[in-house]
Amino acid sequence: MLAKRIIPCLDVKDGMTVKGTNFVNLRQAGDPVELAIRYCKEGADELVFLDITASHEERKTFTDLVKRIAENINIPFTIGGGINELSDVDRLLSAGADKVSLNSIAIRNPKIIEEIAKNFGSQVCVCAIDANFEDGAWNCYTSGGRIKSDKELFSWAKEVENLGAGEILFTSMSHDGVKTGYANEALCQLSESLNIPIIASGGAGSMEHFRDVFTQGKADAALAASVFHFGEIDIKDLKDYLRKENINVR
Amino acid sequence: MSIVIIKYNAGNIFSVENALKRLGTEAIVTGDIKLIREADKVIFPGVGEASSTMKYLREHGLDKCIQGLKQPVLGICLGMQLMCSRSEEGDTDCLNVFDIDVKRFISKKHEDKIPHMGWNTITDLKSAIFDSSMENEYTYFVHSYYVPMCDHTAATTDYILPFSAGLHKENFYATQFHPEKSGTVGEGILRNFLDIK
């Protein structure tokens, strides 16, 4: 039976993870590769690395980091941030990334999804959607949640699927960082209206929230950052808990 | 021992090279027919589209080269599908090492998302690349086409329907999942392949 996936997300700036961790025993607490290896050992199913600097001169450093990640971990990983054209995708996949995640560029130039699917296959193309619930509707945002677009979540998600995206990574801006659970109602509606996997993001604060995002939100995978980085939830404990709740995990 | 990873117009080749490095083995990544024929072991990986990839293999003489190999060969994902007779993807003739046709998944209910993406269990394991400790363990899959159950099936996975997660015939071995991305279980499978006498 296909397992539900648990995906830690690491924000990377200048070659280091930005959000602090209280992990001990790491030679360099902020080294993304060391953290990634640790998550692999604990049972993470995939990893996402977000390049949150993405300025031109820092790209090369980040590409070198992607190479180091690929050499050191034995599970799939996705790279997001700083992808503006097809050559960026080629550069990251050549460095060893399994998938790339697009956000602002997909809204500005939806054709890029089609081009990625055609050139590299749908399976490498994760489309990230940041949306906020306001005035009775889910509005999509670009530029890290700063600029409101004219896209509505459910119609945009359908469009993205039709263009050839392999997965959707949906972050509810209303839930992100609040730690009161994922946006399960919207997730459920997305999951039931689309035929590609949905990765839920934003809102994880407890193990019960992970259970609910799979049972109520019908998500295929759940992404979280701080609860893992700060050691509030151990991935191995989380999986033991989910197994007891009859959720199929690896 | 020389290990060759066949280089062609498909992704995922460096992932396999990296995985072998973690096992302490250096592989040669090449599309050179002479080097492929002389290798002790050959790995045929791949992520991509079947018909355009077959066209590339034919144009470069790699189709006949692979069909004629006598040493242990491991096909991975698209590599495994291309070793079958025919694929519905791009409606193309393939290498016909395994006498079975590749089909597209058809979902029966909305939970049946395509591609089949993520970790799933492998069962009924046969052939030298598996051992009993791997029965019911999870491996990582990403694919929209599948190889039906057949005489060559060496591992079974259930998604929408039971299908071949592994194949074996004489010196040819294959996995639909990605051992190079399947954690310690996948590393065990690659190690078993390297250990075949």
Short mmCIF file of C-alpha atoms in Angstrom, two decimals:
data_model
loop_
_atom_site.label_atom_id
_atom_site.label_comp_id
_atom_site.label_asym_id
_atom_site.label_seq_id
_atom_site.Cartn_x
_atom_site.Cartn_y
_atom_site.Cartn_z
CA MET A 1 0.00 0.00 0.00
CA LEU A 2 1.26 3.48 -0.90
CA ALA A 3 2.53 5.25 2.23
CA LYS A 4 1.69 8.79 3.31
CA ARG A 5 4.87 10.89 3.14
CA ILE A 6 6.47 13.06 5.83
CA ILE A 7 8.63 15.84 4.35
CA PRO A 8 10.88 18.15 6.39
CA CYS A 9 11.56 21.48 4.67
CA LEU A 10 14.88 23.32 5.08
CA ASP A 11 15.27 27.02 4.30
CA VAL A 12 18.79 27.69 3.07
CA LYS A 13 20.57 31.05 3.00
CA ASP A 14 24.29 31.47 2.20
CA GLY A 15 24.76 27.71 2.35
CA MET A 16 23.30 27.33 5.86
CA THR A 17 19.86 26.41 7.19
CA VAL A 18 18.25 29.58 8.41
CA LYS A 19 15.85 28.49 11.08
CA GLY A 20 17.86 27.37 14.07
CA THR A 21 17.73 23.91 15.48
CA ASN A 22 18.36 22.56 18.93
CA PHE A 23 19.82 19.34 17.61
CA VAL A 24 22.97 18.36 19.37
CA ASN A 25 25.76 16.19 18.00
CA LEU A 26 25.88 18.00 14.68
CA ARG A 27 29.35 19.15 13.77
CA GLN A 28 27.84 22.28 12.27
CA ALA A 29 24.33 22.89 13.48
CA GLY A 30 23.44 24.94 10.45
CA ASP A 31 24.85 22.68 7.74
CA PRO A 32 21.92 21.57 5.54
CA VAL A 33 23.71 18.37 4.53
CA GLU A 34 24.23 17.26 8.15
CA LEU A 35 20.62 18.04 8.96
CA ALA A 36 19.45 16.21 5.84
CA ILE A 37 21.41 13.09 6.77
CA ARG A 38 19.91 13.21 10.25
CA TYR A 39 16.35 13.45 8.86
CA CYS A 40 17.02 10.53 6.50
CA LYS A 41 18.11 8.38 9.43
CA GLU A 42 15.03 9.36 11.43
CA GLY A 43 12.76 8.20 8.60
CA ALA A 44 11.93 11.27 6.51
CA ASP A 45 10.42 10.18 3.18
CA GLU A 46 11.61 13.13 1.11
CA LEU A 47 13.26 16.48 1.73
CA VAL A 48 12.62 19.97 0.38
CA PHE A 49 15.34 22.64 0.31
CA LEU A 50 14.30 26.22 -0.35
CA ASP A 51 16.93 28.64 -1.62
CA ILE A 52 15.78 31.82 0.05
CA THR A 53 18.58 34.05 -1.20
CA ALA A 54 18.63 33.14 -4.86
CA SER A 55 20.61 36.20 -5.91
CA HIS A 56 22.66 35.68 -9.01
CA GLU A 57 26.08 35.47 -7.34
CA GLU A 58 24.87 33.01 -4.71
CA ARG A 59 23.45 30.54 -7.25
CA LYS A 60 26.74 28.81 -7.80
CA THR A 61 27.23 28.19 -4.08
CA PHE A 62 23.72 26.80 -3.90
CA THR A 63 24.29 24.52 -6.90
CA ASP A 64 27.40 23.15 -5.18
CA LEU A 65 25.28 22.50 -2.10
CA VAL A 66 22.75 20.56 -4.22
CA LYS A 67 25.63 18.38 -5.45
CA ARG A 68 26.72 17.69 -1.86
CA ILE A 69 23.14 16.82 -0.85
CA ALA A 70 22.83 14.41 -3.81
CA GLU A 71 26.10 12.71 -2.89
CA ASN A 72 25.11 12.24 0.73
CA ILE A 73 21.44 11.29 0.99
CA ASN A 74 19.61 8.20 -0.24
CA ILE A 75 16.03 9.51 -0.54
CA PRO A 76 14.46 11.90 -3.09
CA PHE A 77 14.71 15.66 -2.65
CA THR A 78 13.14 18.77 -4.15
CA ILE A 79 14.71 22.18 -4.68
CA GLY A 80 12.65 25.37 -4.63
CA GLY A 81 13.42 29.06 -4.89
CA GLY A 82 15.25 31.01 -7.54
CA ILE A 83 13.87 29.10 -10.51
CA ASN A 84 13.08 31.50 -13.32
CA GLU A 85 13.74 29.63 -16.53
CA LEU A 86 14.26 26.18 -17.99
CA SER A 87 18.05 26.45 -17.67
CA ASP A 88 17.67 26.75 -13.86
CA VAL A 89 15.75 23.46 -13.85
CA ASP A 90 18.41 21.81 -15.98
CA ARG A 91 21.16 23.11 -13.67
CA LEU A 92 19.47 21.80 -10.50
CA LEU A 93 18.52 18.41 -11.96
CA SER A 94 22.05 17.98 -13.34
CA ALA A 95 23.41 18.72 -9.86
CA GLY A 96 21.31 15.80 -8.58
CA ALA A 97 17.92 17.19 -7.49
CA ASP A 98 14.99 14.84 -8.13
CA LYS A 99 12.33 17.54 -8.42
CA VAL A 100 12.03 21.31 -8.58
CA SER A 101 9.35 23.42 -6.97
CA LEU A 102 8.02 26.49 -8.81
CA ASN A 103 6.02 29.26 -7.23
CA SER A 104 5.95 32.87 -8.49
CA ILE A 105 7.29 32.01 -11.92
CA ALA A 106 4.42 29.55 -12.52
CA ILE A 107 1.87 32.32 -12.00
CA ARG A 108 3.82 34.84 -14.06
CA ASN A 109 4.55 32.39 -16.87
CA PRO A 110 2.36 29.24 -16.65
CA LYS A 111 3.87 27.88 -19.89
CA ILE A 112 7.04 27.01 -17.96
CA ILE A 113 5.16 24.10 -16.34
CA GLU A 114 4.39 22.70 -19.79
CA GLU A 115 8.01 23.15 -20.86
CA ILE A 116 9.38 21.40 -17.77
CA ALA A 117 6.93 18.50 -18.20
CA LYS A 118 7.89 18.15 -21.85
CA ASN A 119 11.64 18.38 -21.32
CA PHE A 120 12.12 16.57 -18.02
CA GLY A 121 8.81 14.80 -17.29
CA SER A 122 5.87 15.76 -15.06
CA GLN A 123 7.39 13.90 -12.09
CA VAL A 124 10.09 16.57 -11.62
CA CYS A 125 7.63 19.47 -11.59
CA VAL A 126 6.17 20.41 -8.20
CA CYS A 127 3.97 23.49 -8.36
CA ALA A 128 3.91 25.39 -5.07
CA ILE A 129 0.82 27.48 -4.37
CA ASP A 130 0.70 29.99 -1.51
CA ALA A 131 -2.88 31.03 -0.84
CA ASN A 132 -4.71 33.06 1.78
CA PHE A 133 -8.37 32.76 2.73
CA GLU A 134 -9.91 36.22 2.72
CA ASP A 135 -13.34 37.67 1.89
CA GLY A 136 -14.72 34.16 1.36
CA ALA A 137 -12.15 33.06 -1.23
CA TRP A 138 -8.68 31.50 -1.45
CA ASN A 139 -6.45 34.01 -3.24
CA CYS A 140 -3.04 32.96 -4.56
CA TYR A 141 0.04 35.07 -3.81
CA THR A 142 3.49 35.40 -5.36
CA SER A 143 6.88 36.61 -4.13
CA GLY A 144 6.85 34.79 -0.81
CA GLY A 145 3.31 35.89 0.05
CA ARG A 146 3.87 39.58 -0.63
CA ILE A 147 1.97 40.15 -3.88
CA LYS A 148 -1.65 39.12 -4.44
CA SER A 149 -2.29 37.57 -7.87
CA ASP A 150 -5.53 37.28 -9.83
CA LYS A 151 -5.56 33.48 -9.37
CA GLU A 152 -8.05 31.59 -7.21
CA LEU A 153 -6.71 28.44 -5.52
CA PHE A 154 -8.98 25.72 -6.94
CA SER A 155 -9.13 26.96 -10.53
CA TRP A 156 -5.37 27.65 -10.55
CA ALA A 157 -4.63 24.17 -9.15
CA LYS A 158 -6.73 22.59 -11.93
CA GLU A 159 -4.92 24.70 -14.53
CA VAL A 160 -1.55 23.64 -13.10
CA GLU A 161 -2.56 19.97 -13.30
CA ASN A 162 -3.67 20.40 -16.92
CA LEU A 163 -0.38 22.09 -17.79
CA GLY A 164 1.48 18.97 -16.61
CA ALA A 165 2.60 19.55 -13.01
CA GLY A 166 3.37 16.29 -11.21
CA GLU A 167 2.44 17.42 -7.69
CA ILE A 168 0.97 20.42 -5.90
CA LEU A 169 2.52 21.83 -2.74
CA PHE A 170 -0.21 23.91 -1.12
CA THR A 171 0.69 26.31 1.70
CA SER A 172 -2.13 28.03 3.52
CA MET A 173 -0.79 31.45 4.49
CA SER A 174 -3.59 31.73 7.07
CA HIS A 175 -2.32 28.58 8.80
CA ASP A 176 1.44 28.91 8.27
CA GLY A 177 3.42 29.42 11.46
CA VAL A 178 0.31 29.39 13.68
CA LYS A 179 0.71 25.70 14.64
CA THR A 180 -3.03 25.07 14.95
CA GLY A 181 -3.25 22.43 12.21
CA TYR A 182 -3.31 22.31 8.41
CA ALA A 183 -6.05 23.82 6.18
CA ASN A 184 -7.86 20.48 5.98
CA GLU A 185 -11.07 21.63 4.33
CA ALA A 186 -9.31 23.28 1.40
CA LEU A 187 -6.84 20.37 1.17
CA CYS A 188 -9.66 17.85 1.00
CA GLN A 189 -11.35 19.81 -1.78
CA LEU A 190 -8.05 19.99 -3.70
CA SER A 191 -7.35 16.30 -3.24
CA GLU A 192 -10.80 15.24 -4.41
CA SER A 193 -10.86 17.52 -7.43
CA LEU A 194 -7.38 16.67 -8.76
CA ASN A 195 -5.68 13.50 -9.99
CA ILE A 196 -2.11 14.40 -8.92
CA PRO A 197 -0.64 14.11 -5.40
CA ILE A 198 -1.13 17.00 -2.94
CA ILE A 199 1.56 17.98 -0.41
CA ALA A 200 0.12 19.89 2.54
CA SER A 201 2.12 22.73 4.09
CA GLY A 202 1.53 25.25 6.86
CA GLY A 203 0.16 24.75 10.34
CA ALA A 204 1.77 21.64 11.84
CA GLY A 205 2.11 21.98 15.60
CA SER A 206 1.36 18.52 16.99
CA MET A 207 1.27 14.88 15.93
CA GLU A 208 -2.55 15.02 15.85
CA HIS A 209 -2.28 17.67 13.12
CA PHE A 210 -0.42 15.19 10.92
CA ARG A 211 -3.08 12.54 11.53
CA ASP A 212 -5.84 15.03 10.64
CA VAL A 213 -4.17 16.26 7.44
CA PHE A 214 -4.19 12.67 6.16
CA THR A 215 -7.64 11.60 7.42
CA GLN A 216 -9.57 14.88 6.98
CA GLY A 217 -7.37 16.77 4.53
CA LYS A 218 -6.81 13.63 2.35
CA ALA A 219 -3.28 14.87 1.64
CA ASP A 220 -0.72 12.51 0.09
CA ALA A 221 2.19 14.09 1.95
CA ALA A 222 2.69 16.53 4.82
CA LEU A 223 5.50 19.10 4.91
CA ALA A 224 6.72 20.88 8.03
CA ALA A 225 9.78 22.83 9.15
CA SER A 226 10.02 24.24 12.66
CA VAL A 227 8.42 21.31 14.55
CA PHE A 228 11.23 19.12 13.17
CA HIS A 229 14.08 21.65 13.32
CA PHE A 230 13.40 22.56 16.95
CA GLY A 231 12.99 18.93 17.94
CA GLU A 232 9.37 19.44 19.05
CA ILE A 233 8.40 16.38 17.01
CA ASP A 234 10.74 13.48 16.29
CA ILE A 235 10.01 11.90 12.90
CA LYS A 236 10.37 8.37 14.25
CA ASP A 237 7.91 9.08 17.11
CA LEU A 238 5.54 10.73 14.64
CA LYS A 239 5.53 7.66 12.42
CA ASP A 240 4.94 5.33 15.38
CA TYR A 241 1.99 7.52 16.37
CA LEU A 242 0.53 7.59 12.82
CA ARG A 243 0.87 3.80 12.56
CA LYS A 244 -1.16 3.44 15.77
CA GLU A 245 -3.77 5.73 14.22
CA ASN A 246 -3.99 3.32 11.25
CA ILE A 247 -2.28 5.63 8.81
CA ASN A 248 0.05 3.85 6.42
CA VAL A 249 3.59 5.20 6.75
CA ARG A 250 6.99 3.78 5.90
CA MET B 1 35.34 -5.25 -11.19
CA SER B 2 34.17 -2.65 -13.72
CA ILE B 3 30.64 -1.25 -13.46
CA VAL B 4 29.17 0.72 -16.35
CA ILE B 5 26.13 2.98 -16.11
CA ILE B 6 24.71 3.44 -19.60
CA LYS B 7 24.61 7.12 -20.53
CA TYR B 8 21.83 8.20 -22.87
CA ASN B 9 19.23 10.97 -23.17
CA ALA B 10 17.58 10.29 -19.81
CA GLY B 11 17.71 11.74 -16.33
CA ASN B 12 18.60 10.01 -13.06
CA ILE B 13 21.99 8.74 -14.18
CA PHE B 14 24.01 10.71 -11.62
CA SER B 15 21.75 9.53 -8.78
CA VAL B 16 22.79 5.96 -9.52
CA GLU B 17 26.44 6.98 -9.75
CA ASN B 18 26.15 8.75 -6.36
CA ALA B 19 24.46 5.73 -4.78
CA LEU B 20 27.27 3.44 -5.96
CA LYS B 21 29.85 5.88 -4.59
CA ARG B 22 28.16 5.68 -1.18
CA LEU B 23 28.64 1.90 -1.42
CA GLY B 24 32.32 2.47 -2.17
CA THR B 25 32.13 1.59 -5.87
CA GLU B 26 33.21 3.84 -8.73
CA ALA B 27 31.21 3.38 -11.92
CA ILE B 28 31.97 4.46 -15.48
CA VAL B 29 29.16 6.52 -16.99
CA THR B 30 29.32 6.02 -20.74
CA GLY B 31 27.39 5.47 -23.95
CA ASP B 32 30.40 3.78 -25.57
CA ILE B 33 29.33 0.37 -26.88
CA LYS B 34 32.77 -1.21 -26.51
CA LEU B 35 33.08 -0.15 -22.86
CA ILE B 36 29.53 -1.36 -22.12
CA ARG B 37 30.24 -4.79 -23.69
CA GLU B 38 33.49 -5.19 -21.73
CA ALA B 39 32.02 -4.26 -18.32
CA ASP B 40 31.53 -6.86 -15.58
CA LYS B 41 28.16 -5.35 -14.63
CA VAL B 42 25.89 -2.95 -16.50
CA ILE B 43 23.24 -0.63 -15.05
CA PHE B 44 20.58 0.80 -17.37
CA PRO B 45 18.81 3.56 -15.41
CA GLY B 46 16.44 6.23 -16.60
CA VAL B 47 13.71 8.74 -16.11
CA GLY B 48 12.07 9.99 -19.27
CA GLU B 49 9.70 9.22 -22.12
CA ALA B 50 9.72 5.79 -23.81
CA SER B 51 9.38 6.50 -27.56
CA SER B 52 11.94 9.34 -27.77
CA THR B 53 14.36 7.33 -25.65
CA MET B 54 13.99 4.22 -27.85
CA LYS B 55 14.64 6.40 -30.89
CA TYR B 56 17.88 7.63 -29.28
CA LEU B 57 18.96 4.07 -28.36
CA ARG B 58 18.36 2.85 -31.95
CA GLU B 59 20.21 5.79 -33.49
CA HIS B 60 23.23 5.07 -31.30
CA GLY B 61 23.22 1.28 -31.71
CA LEU B 62 22.55 0.89 -27.98
CA ASP B 63 19.42 -1.23 -28.58
CA LYS B 64 21.34 -4.18 -30.10
CA CYS B 65 24.17 -3.66 -27.60
CA ILE B 66 21.85 -4.04 -24.58
CA GLN B 67 19.98 -7.01 -26.10
CA GLY B 68 23.26 -8.85 -26.63
CA LEU B 69 24.77 -8.37 -23.14
CA LYS B 70 25.81 -11.57 -21.34
CA GLN B 71 26.95 -10.09 -17.99
CA PRO B 72 24.49 -9.15 -15.20
CA VAL B 73 22.38 -6.13 -16.27
CA LEU B 74 20.15 -4.06 -13.97
CA GLY B 75 17.41 -1.92 -15.53
CA ILE B 76 15.85 0.78 -13.34
CA CYS B 77 12.44 2.47 -13.82
CA LEU B 78 12.29 3.58 -17.48
CA GLY B 79 15.26 1.25 -18.05
CA MET B 80 13.11 -1.69 -16.92
CA GLN B 81 10.17 -0.60 -19.10
CA LEU B 82 12.41 -0.24 -22.16
CA MET B 83 13.63 -3.83 -21.62
CA CYS B 84 10.03 -5.03 -22.25
CA SER B 85 8.48 -5.77 -25.67
CA ARG B 86 6.39 -2.73 -26.28
CA SER B 87 5.19 0.38 -24.37
CA GLU B 88 1.91 2.25 -24.54
CA GLU B 89 3.94 5.40 -23.81
CA GLY B 90 4.39 6.87 -27.28
CA ASP B 91 3.21 3.47 -28.64
CA THR B 92 6.74 2.21 -29.24
CA ASP B 93 8.52 -1.10 -29.76
CA CYS B 94 11.11 -1.69 -27.04
CA LEU B 95 14.08 -4.02 -26.49
CA ASN B 96 12.06 -7.22 -25.98
CA VAL B 97 14.38 -8.72 -23.35
CA PHE B 98 11.25 -9.43 -21.28
CA ASP B 99 8.31 -10.71 -23.33
CA ILE B 100 5.62 -8.43 -21.87
CA ASP B 101 3.98 -5.10 -22.83
CA VAL B 102 4.06 -1.92 -20.70
CA LYS B 103 0.67 -0.35 -19.98
CA ARG B 104 -0.60 2.97 -18.68
CA PHE B 105 -2.22 3.12 -15.23
CA ILE B 106 -5.94 3.86 -15.40
CA SER B 107 -7.39 5.20 -12.13
CA LYS B 108 -10.55 3.56 -10.83
CA LYS B 109 -11.30 6.08 -8.07
CA HIS B 110 -10.05 9.55 -7.13
CA GLU B 111 -7.59 8.17 -4.57
CA ASP B 112 -5.77 6.50 -7.49
CA LYS B 113 -3.50 9.39 -8.38
CA ILE B 114 -1.20 9.16 -11.36
CA PRO B 115 1.81 9.10 -11.34
CA HIS B 116 2.18 6.40 -8.70
CA MET B 117 4.55 8.48 -6.59
CA GLY B 118 6.09 7.68 -3.24
CA TRP B 119 6.97 4.73 -1.02
CA ASN B 120 5.24 1.38 -1.51
CA THR B 121 5.89 -2.18 -0.36
CA ILE B 122 7.51 -4.95 -2.43
CA THR B 123 6.43 -8.58 -1.92
CA ASP B 124 6.91 -12.12 -3.35
CA LEU B 125 10.58 -11.39 -3.93
CA LYS B 126 12.57 -13.66 -6.25
CA SER B 127 16.01 -13.34 -7.87
CA ALA B 128 19.50 -12.61 -6.54
CA ILE B 129 19.06 -8.84 -6.12
CA PHE B 130 16.56 -9.36 -3.29
CA ASP B 131 16.89 -11.13 0.02
CA SER B 132 14.24 -12.26 2.50
CA SER B 133 14.79 -9.28 4.84
CA MET B 134 13.39 -7.01 2.09
CA GLU B 135 9.99 -8.71 1.91
CA ASN B 136 7.27 -6.11 2.60
CA GLU B 137 9.80 -3.26 2.86
CA TYR B 138 9.13 0.14 1.26
CA THR B 139 10.87 1.38 -1.88
CA TYR B 140 10.47 4.63 -3.84
CA PHE B 141 8.40 4.69 -7.03
CA VAL B 142 7.63 7.40 -9.62
CA HIS B 143 5.86 6.17 -12.75
CA SER B 144 2.66 6.45 -14.79
CA TYR B 145 3.15 3.23 -16.81
CA TYR B 146 3.51 -0.27 -15.38
CA VAL B 147 4.59 -3.78 -16.29
CA PRO B 148 1.77 -6.30 -15.69
CA MET B 149 2.34 -9.49 -13.70
CA CYS B 150 4.08 -12.10 -15.90
CA ASP B 151 6.41 -15.14 -15.90
CA HIS B 152 9.41 -12.83 -15.29
CA THR B 153 7.90 -11.03 -12.26
CA ALA B 154 10.48 -11.03 -9.45
CA ALA B 155 8.76 -8.56 -7.08
CA THR B 156 5.14 -7.45 -6.76
CA THR B 157 3.61 -4.13 -5.70
CA ASP B 158 -0.07 -3.26 -5.45
CA TYR B 159 -1.22 0.13 -6.74
CA ILE B 160 -4.62 0.23 -8.49
CA LEU B 161 -3.73 -3.40 -9.33
CA PRO B 162 -0.87 -5.81 -8.58
CA PHE B 163 2.01 -5.15 -11.03
CA SER B 164 5.66 -6.15 -11.54
CA ALA B 165 7.93 -4.10 -9.25
CA GLY B 166 10.85 -6.29 -10.34
CA LEU B 167 11.68 -8.58 -13.28
CA HIS B 168 14.29 -11.28 -13.80
CA LYS B 169 15.30 -13.44 -16.74
CA GLU B 170 18.73 -15.09 -17.02
CA ASN B 171 21.35 -12.28 -16.67
CA PHE B 172 18.76 -9.48 -16.86
CA TYR B 173 17.40 -7.93 -13.64
CA ALA B 174 15.12 -4.92 -13.33
CA THR B 175 13.24 -2.79 -10.81
CA GLN B 176 10.37 -0.38 -11.43
CA PHE B 177 11.26 1.51 -8.22
CA HIS B 178 14.46 3.51 -7.71
CA PRO B 179 16.88 1.55 -5.49
CA GLU B 180 19.23 4.57 -5.58
CA LYS B 181 16.54 6.64 -3.82
CA SER B 182 15.11 3.91 -1.58
CA GLY B 183 17.12 4.40 1.60
CA THR B 184 18.94 1.46 3.15
CA VAL B 185 16.66 -1.12 1.45
CA GLY B 186 17.64 0.25 -1.94
CA GLU B 187 21.31 0.20 -1.00
CA GLY B 188 20.94 -3.48 -0.08
CA ILE B 189 19.47 -4.21 -3.53
CA LEU B 190 22.32 -2.41 -5.31
CA ARG B 191 24.85 -4.24 -3.12
CA ASN B 192 23.22 -7.59 -3.97
CA PHE B 193 23.46 -6.75 -7.67
CA LEU B 194 27.15 -5.87 -7.31
CA ASP B 195 27.69 -9.18 -5.46
CA ILE B 196 26.22 -11.41 -8.21
CA LYS B 197 28.92 -13.85 -9.28
#
